[in-house]
Short mmCIF file of C-alpha atoms in Angstrom, two decimals:
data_model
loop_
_atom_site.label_atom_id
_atom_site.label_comp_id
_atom_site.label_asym_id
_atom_site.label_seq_id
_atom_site.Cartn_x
_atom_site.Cartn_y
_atom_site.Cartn_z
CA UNK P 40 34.51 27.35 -56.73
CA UNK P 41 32.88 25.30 -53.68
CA UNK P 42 29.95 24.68 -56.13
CA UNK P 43 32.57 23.08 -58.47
CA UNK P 44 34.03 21.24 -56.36
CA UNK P 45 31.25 19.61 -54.87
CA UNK P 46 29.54 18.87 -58.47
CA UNK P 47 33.38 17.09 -59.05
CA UNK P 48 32.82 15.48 -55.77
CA UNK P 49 28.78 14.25 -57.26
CA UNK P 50 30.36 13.08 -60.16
CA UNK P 51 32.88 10.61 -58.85
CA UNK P 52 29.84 8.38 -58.04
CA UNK P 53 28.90 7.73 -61.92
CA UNK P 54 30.33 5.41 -63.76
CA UNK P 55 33.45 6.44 -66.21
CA UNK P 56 31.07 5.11 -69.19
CA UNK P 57 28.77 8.19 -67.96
CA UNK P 58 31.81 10.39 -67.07
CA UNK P 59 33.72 9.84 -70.35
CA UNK P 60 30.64 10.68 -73.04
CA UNK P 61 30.04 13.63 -70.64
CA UNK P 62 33.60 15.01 -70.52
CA UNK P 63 33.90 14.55 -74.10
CA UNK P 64 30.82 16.48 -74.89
CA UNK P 65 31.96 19.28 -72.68
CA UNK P 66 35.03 19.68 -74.84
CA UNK P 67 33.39 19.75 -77.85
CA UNK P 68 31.52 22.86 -76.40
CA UNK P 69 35.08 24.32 -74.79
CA UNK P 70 36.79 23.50 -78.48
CA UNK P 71 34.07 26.31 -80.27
CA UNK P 72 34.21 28.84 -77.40
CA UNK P 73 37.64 28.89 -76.07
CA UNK P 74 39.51 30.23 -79.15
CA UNK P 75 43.04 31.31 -77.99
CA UNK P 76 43.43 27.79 -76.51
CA UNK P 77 42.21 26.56 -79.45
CA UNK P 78 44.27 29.09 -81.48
CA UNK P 79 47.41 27.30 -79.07
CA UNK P 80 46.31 23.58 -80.04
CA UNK P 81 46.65 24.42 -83.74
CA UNK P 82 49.18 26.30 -83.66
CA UNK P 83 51.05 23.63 -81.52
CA UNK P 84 49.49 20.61 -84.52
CA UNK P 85 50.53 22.76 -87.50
CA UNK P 86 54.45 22.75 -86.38
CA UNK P 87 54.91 19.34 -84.56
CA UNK P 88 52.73 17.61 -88.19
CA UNK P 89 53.27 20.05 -91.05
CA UNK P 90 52.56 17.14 -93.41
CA UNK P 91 49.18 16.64 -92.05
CA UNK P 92 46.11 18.12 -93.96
CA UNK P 93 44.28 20.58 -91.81
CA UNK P 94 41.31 19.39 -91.57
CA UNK P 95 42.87 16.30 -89.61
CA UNK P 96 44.63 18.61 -87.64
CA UNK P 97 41.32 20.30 -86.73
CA UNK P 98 40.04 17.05 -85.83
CA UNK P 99 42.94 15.92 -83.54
CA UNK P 100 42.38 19.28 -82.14
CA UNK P 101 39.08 18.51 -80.87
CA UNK P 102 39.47 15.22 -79.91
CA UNK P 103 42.34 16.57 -77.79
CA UNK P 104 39.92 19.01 -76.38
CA UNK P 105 37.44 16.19 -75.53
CA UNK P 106 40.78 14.49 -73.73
CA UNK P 107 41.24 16.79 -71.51
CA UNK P 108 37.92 17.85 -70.22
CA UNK P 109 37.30 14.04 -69.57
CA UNK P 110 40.25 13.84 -67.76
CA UNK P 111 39.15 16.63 -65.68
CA UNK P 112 36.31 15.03 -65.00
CA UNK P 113 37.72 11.89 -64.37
CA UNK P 114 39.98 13.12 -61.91
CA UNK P 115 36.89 13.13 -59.31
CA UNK P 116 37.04 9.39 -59.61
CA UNK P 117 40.87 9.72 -58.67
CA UNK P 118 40.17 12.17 -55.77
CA UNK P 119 37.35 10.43 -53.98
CA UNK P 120 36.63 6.94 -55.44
CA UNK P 121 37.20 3.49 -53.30
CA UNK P 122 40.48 2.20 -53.73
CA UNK P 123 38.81 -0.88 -54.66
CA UNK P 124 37.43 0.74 -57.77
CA UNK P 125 40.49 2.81 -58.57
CA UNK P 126 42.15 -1.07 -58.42
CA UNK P 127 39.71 -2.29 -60.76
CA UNK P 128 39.82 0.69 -63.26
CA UNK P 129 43.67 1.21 -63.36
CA UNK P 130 45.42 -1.55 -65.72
CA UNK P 131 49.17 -1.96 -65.02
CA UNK P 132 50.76 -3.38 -68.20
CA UNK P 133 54.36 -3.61 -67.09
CA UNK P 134 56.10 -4.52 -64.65
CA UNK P 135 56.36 -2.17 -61.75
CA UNK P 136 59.69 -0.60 -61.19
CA UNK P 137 59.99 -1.72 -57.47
CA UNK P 138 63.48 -3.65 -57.98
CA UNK P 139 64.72 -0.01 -59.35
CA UNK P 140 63.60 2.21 -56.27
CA UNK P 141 64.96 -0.34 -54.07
CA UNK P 142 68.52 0.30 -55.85
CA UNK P 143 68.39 4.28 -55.24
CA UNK P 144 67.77 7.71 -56.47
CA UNK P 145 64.57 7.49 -59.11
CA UNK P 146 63.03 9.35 -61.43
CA UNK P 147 59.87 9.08 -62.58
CA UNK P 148 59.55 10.47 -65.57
CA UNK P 149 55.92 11.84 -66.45
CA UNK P 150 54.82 13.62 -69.28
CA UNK P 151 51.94 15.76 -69.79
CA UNK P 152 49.45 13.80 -70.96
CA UNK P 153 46.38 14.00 -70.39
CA UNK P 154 45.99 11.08 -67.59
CA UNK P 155 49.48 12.32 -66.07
CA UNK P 156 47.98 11.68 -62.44
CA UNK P 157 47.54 8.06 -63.02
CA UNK P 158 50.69 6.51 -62.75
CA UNK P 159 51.68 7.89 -59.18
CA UNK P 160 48.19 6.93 -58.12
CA UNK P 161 49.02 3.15 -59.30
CA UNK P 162 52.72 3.27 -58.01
CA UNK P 163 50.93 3.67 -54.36
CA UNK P 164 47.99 1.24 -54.44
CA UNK P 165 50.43 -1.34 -55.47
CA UNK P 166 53.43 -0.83 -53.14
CA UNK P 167 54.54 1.04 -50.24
CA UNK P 168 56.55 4.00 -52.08
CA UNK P 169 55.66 7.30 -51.34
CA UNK P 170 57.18 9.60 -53.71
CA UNK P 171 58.18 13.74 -54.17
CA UNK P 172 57.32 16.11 -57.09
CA UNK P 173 57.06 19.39 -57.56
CA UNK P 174 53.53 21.30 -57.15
CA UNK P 175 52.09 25.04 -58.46
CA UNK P 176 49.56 26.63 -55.43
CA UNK P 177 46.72 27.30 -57.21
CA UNK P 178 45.51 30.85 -56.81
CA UNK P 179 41.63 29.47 -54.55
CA UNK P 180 42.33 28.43 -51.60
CA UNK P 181 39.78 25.74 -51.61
CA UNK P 182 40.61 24.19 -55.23
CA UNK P 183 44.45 24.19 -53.37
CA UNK P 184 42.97 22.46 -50.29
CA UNK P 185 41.32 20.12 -52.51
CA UNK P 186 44.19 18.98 -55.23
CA UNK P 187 46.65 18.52 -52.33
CA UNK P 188 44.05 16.27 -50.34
CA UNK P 189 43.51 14.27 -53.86
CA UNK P 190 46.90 13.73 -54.53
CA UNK P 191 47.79 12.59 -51.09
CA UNK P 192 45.47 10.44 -49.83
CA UNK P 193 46.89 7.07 -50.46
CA UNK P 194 50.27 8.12 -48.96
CA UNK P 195 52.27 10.67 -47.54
CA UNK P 196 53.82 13.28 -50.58
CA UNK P 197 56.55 15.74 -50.40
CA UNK P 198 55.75 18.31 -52.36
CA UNK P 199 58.07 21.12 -52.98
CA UNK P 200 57.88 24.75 -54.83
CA UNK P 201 59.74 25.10 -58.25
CA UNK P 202 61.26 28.60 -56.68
CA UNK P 203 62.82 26.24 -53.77
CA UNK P 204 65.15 24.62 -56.83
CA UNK P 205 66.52 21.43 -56.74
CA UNK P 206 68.41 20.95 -53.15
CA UNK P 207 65.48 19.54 -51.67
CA UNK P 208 64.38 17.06 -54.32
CA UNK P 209 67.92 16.35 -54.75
CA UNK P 210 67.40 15.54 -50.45
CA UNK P 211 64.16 13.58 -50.51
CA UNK P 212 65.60 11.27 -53.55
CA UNK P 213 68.54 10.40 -50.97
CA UNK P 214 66.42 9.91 -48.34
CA UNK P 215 64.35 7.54 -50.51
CA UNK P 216 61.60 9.49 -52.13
CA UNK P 217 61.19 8.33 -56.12
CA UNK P 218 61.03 12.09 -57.80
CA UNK P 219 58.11 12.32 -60.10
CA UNK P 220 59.22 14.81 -62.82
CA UNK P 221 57.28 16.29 -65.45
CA UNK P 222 59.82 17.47 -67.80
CA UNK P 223 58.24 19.05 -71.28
CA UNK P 224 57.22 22.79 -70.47
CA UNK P 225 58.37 26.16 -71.42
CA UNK P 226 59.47 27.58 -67.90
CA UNK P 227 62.16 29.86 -70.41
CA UNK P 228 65.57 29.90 -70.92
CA UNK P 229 66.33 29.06 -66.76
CA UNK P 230 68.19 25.87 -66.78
CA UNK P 231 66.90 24.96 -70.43
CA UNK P 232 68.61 24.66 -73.87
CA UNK P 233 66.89 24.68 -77.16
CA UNK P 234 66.78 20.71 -78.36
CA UNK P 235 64.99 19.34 -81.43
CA UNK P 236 60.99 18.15 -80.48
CA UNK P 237 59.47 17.53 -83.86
CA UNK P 238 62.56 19.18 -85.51
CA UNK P 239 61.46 22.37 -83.85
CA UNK P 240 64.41 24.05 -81.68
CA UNK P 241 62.51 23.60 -78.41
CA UNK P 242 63.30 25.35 -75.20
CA UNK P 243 63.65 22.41 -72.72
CA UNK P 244 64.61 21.94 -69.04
CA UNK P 245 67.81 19.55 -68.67
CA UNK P 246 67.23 18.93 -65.07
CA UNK P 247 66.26 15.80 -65.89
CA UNK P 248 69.73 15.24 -67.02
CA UNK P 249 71.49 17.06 -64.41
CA UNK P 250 69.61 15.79 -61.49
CA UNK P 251 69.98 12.35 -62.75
CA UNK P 252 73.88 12.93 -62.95
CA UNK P 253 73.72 14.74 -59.36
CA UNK P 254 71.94 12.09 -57.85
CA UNK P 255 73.15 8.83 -60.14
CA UNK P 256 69.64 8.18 -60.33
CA UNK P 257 67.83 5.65 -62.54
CA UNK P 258 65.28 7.68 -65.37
CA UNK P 259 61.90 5.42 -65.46
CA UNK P 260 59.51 7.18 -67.32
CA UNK P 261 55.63 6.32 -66.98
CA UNK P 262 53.07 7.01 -69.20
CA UNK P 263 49.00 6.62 -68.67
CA UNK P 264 45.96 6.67 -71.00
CA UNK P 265 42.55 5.63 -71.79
CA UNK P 266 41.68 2.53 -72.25
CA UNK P 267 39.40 1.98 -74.47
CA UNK P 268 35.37 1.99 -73.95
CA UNK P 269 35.38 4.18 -71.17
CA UNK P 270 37.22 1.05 -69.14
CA UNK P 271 39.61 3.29 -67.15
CA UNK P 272 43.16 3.70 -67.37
CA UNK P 273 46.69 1.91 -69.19
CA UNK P 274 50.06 2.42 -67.14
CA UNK P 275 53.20 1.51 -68.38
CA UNK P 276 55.92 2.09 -66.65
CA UNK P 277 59.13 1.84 -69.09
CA UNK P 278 62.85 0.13 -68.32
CA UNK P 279 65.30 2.74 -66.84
CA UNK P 280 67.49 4.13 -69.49
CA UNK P 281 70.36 3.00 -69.92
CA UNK P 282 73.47 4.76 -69.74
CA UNK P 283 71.49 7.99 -69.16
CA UNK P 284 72.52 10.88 -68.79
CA UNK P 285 76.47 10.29 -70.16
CA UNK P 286 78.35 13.27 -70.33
CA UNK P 287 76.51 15.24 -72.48
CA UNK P 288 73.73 16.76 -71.15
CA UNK P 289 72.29 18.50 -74.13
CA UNK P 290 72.55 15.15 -76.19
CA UNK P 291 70.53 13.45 -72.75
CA UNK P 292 67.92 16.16 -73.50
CA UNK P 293 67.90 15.40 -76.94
CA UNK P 294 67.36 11.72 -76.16
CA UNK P 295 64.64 12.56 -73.60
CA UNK P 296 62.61 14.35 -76.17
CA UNK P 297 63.03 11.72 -78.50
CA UNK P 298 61.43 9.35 -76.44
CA UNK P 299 58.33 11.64 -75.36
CA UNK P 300 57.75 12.57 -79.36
CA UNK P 301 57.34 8.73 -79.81
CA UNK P 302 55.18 7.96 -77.30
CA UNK P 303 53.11 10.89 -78.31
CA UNK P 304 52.47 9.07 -82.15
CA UNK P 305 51.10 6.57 -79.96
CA UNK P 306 48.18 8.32 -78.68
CA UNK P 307 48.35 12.18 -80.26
CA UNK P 308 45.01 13.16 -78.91
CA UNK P 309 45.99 12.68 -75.45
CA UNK P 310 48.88 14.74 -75.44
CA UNK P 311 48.48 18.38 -73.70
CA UNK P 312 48.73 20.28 -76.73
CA UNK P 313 47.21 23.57 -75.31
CA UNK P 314 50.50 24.54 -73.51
CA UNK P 315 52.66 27.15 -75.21
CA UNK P 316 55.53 24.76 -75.75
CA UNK P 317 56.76 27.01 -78.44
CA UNK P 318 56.78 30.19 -76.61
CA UNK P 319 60.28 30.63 -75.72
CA UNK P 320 62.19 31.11 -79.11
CA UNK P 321 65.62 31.56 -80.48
CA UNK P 322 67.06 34.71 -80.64
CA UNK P 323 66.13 36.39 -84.10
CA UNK P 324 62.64 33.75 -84.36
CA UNK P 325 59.04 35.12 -84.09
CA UNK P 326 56.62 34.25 -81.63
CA UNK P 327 54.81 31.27 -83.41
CA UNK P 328 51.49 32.08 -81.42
CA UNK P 329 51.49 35.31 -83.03
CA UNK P 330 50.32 34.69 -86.22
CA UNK P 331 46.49 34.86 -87.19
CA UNK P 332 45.95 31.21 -89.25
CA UNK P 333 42.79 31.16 -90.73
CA UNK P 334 40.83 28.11 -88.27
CA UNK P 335 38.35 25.73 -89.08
CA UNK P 336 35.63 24.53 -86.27
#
């Protein structure tokens, strides 16, 4: 793992228009020999676009794969590059939310795509916030080490353990700390409720909803990708919601999903479609990831 790390630590000195052709090419490779993640990514395709012919599918699927491994990649330019460059390769096209975390309680909500580490990154470089979220220990020590030095190196983060529940992001939002959530995976039927994502009865945590209602704090979800020829990285930060979360909390779950399946049509490829977000099903359903669909490569 120390010989990964330090070719990830090499590899932050190329340029992204070396980095990106190189990721992409490594999932290509990691598309043909990783077959129950690619088994997942179908799977995943085939429910969310049943009206798209296969063959597409298979080709989203790869360039999904090719995504992620040159976000991976990427991430060593996020780690251990200048803040210069990481200024000149990360394009804000919104404004930023400051006037909003000046108000109060914030989240930030974060979806998993592919570049999910970007926005935080260009919330810090361009203001003074430092911000919470929740973080997964990684079973090496050193990778651990690593990720937490990476992700707090611009500013001081409070990171907290999803078994230490919400009291203490609940505290750091009070005490000023933006909450960056990341909202769409299948953690069960804990604190979750089965809402429409693609039409498919979806297991999905309401905490956005609840802690927004605990907290009366403003939703601003934020959203990166790739820019195009290998330039770096689009943020867009979107306008809180309004009225959010009402008094329904499944319907604010609803809504939440809602917004994440648009922005997904928007750049498909980039979305982490490897996850089992199907796993958890209603009572009397099979397990989707079950079934042996004939794949083409």
């Amino acid at each position: 793992m120390r010989a990964l790390l330090a070719l990830l630590w090499l590899a932050h000195f190329l340029p992204l228009w070396i980095l990106g052709p190189v990721g992409e090419a490594l999932g290509s490779l990691l598309f043909i020999i990783m077959k129950p993640r690619r088994h997942i990514t179908l799977t995943n395709l085939r429910l969310c676009f049943p009206e798209m012919p296969e063959q597409e599918r298979v080709a989203l699927a790869r360039r999904h794969f090719q995504a992620y491994s040159r976000s991976v990649l990427e991430r060593s330019v996020l780690w251990w590059a200048s803040e210069t460059r990481l200024r000149r390769l990360i394009k804000i096209e919104s404004d930023l939310p400051l006037s909003t975390l000046q108000a109060g309680p914030t989240i930030l909500l974060c979806p998993h795509f592919v570049c999910l580490e970007i926005p935080g990154i260009a919330l810090v470089l361009n203001s003074s916030v430092s911000i919470c979220t929740i973080y997964t220990r990684q079973q090496d020590a050193v990778t651990d080490a690593a990720l937490l030095k990476g992700r707090s190196r611009f500013r001081p983060v409070k990171l907290f353990s999803r078994e230490q529940g919400v009291k203490p992001i609940i505290r750091a939002m009070r005490e000023g700390y933006p909450f960056i959530m990341l909202p769409d995976m299948d953690f069960g039927m804990k604190d979750a409720e089965f809402v429409p994502f693609f039409s498919i009865p979806t297991a999905t945590l309401t905490a956005t909803a609840r802690i927004a209602a605990a907290t009366k704090a403003s939703v601003v979800p934020m959203i990166a990708t790739f820019l195009p020829g290998y330039k770096g990285w689009k943020v867009t930060f979107y306008p809180a919601w309004e009225n959010y979360p009402g008094d329904d909390m499944t319907e604010a779950t609803r809504r939440m999903n809602a917004f994440i399946e648009a922005r997904i049509l928007e750049a498909p490829a980039e979305y982490f479609w490897a996850h089992k977000r199907f796993k958890t099903r209603p009572p009397g359903q099979a397990d989707v990831y079950a079934s042996s669909t004939p794949e083409q490569t």
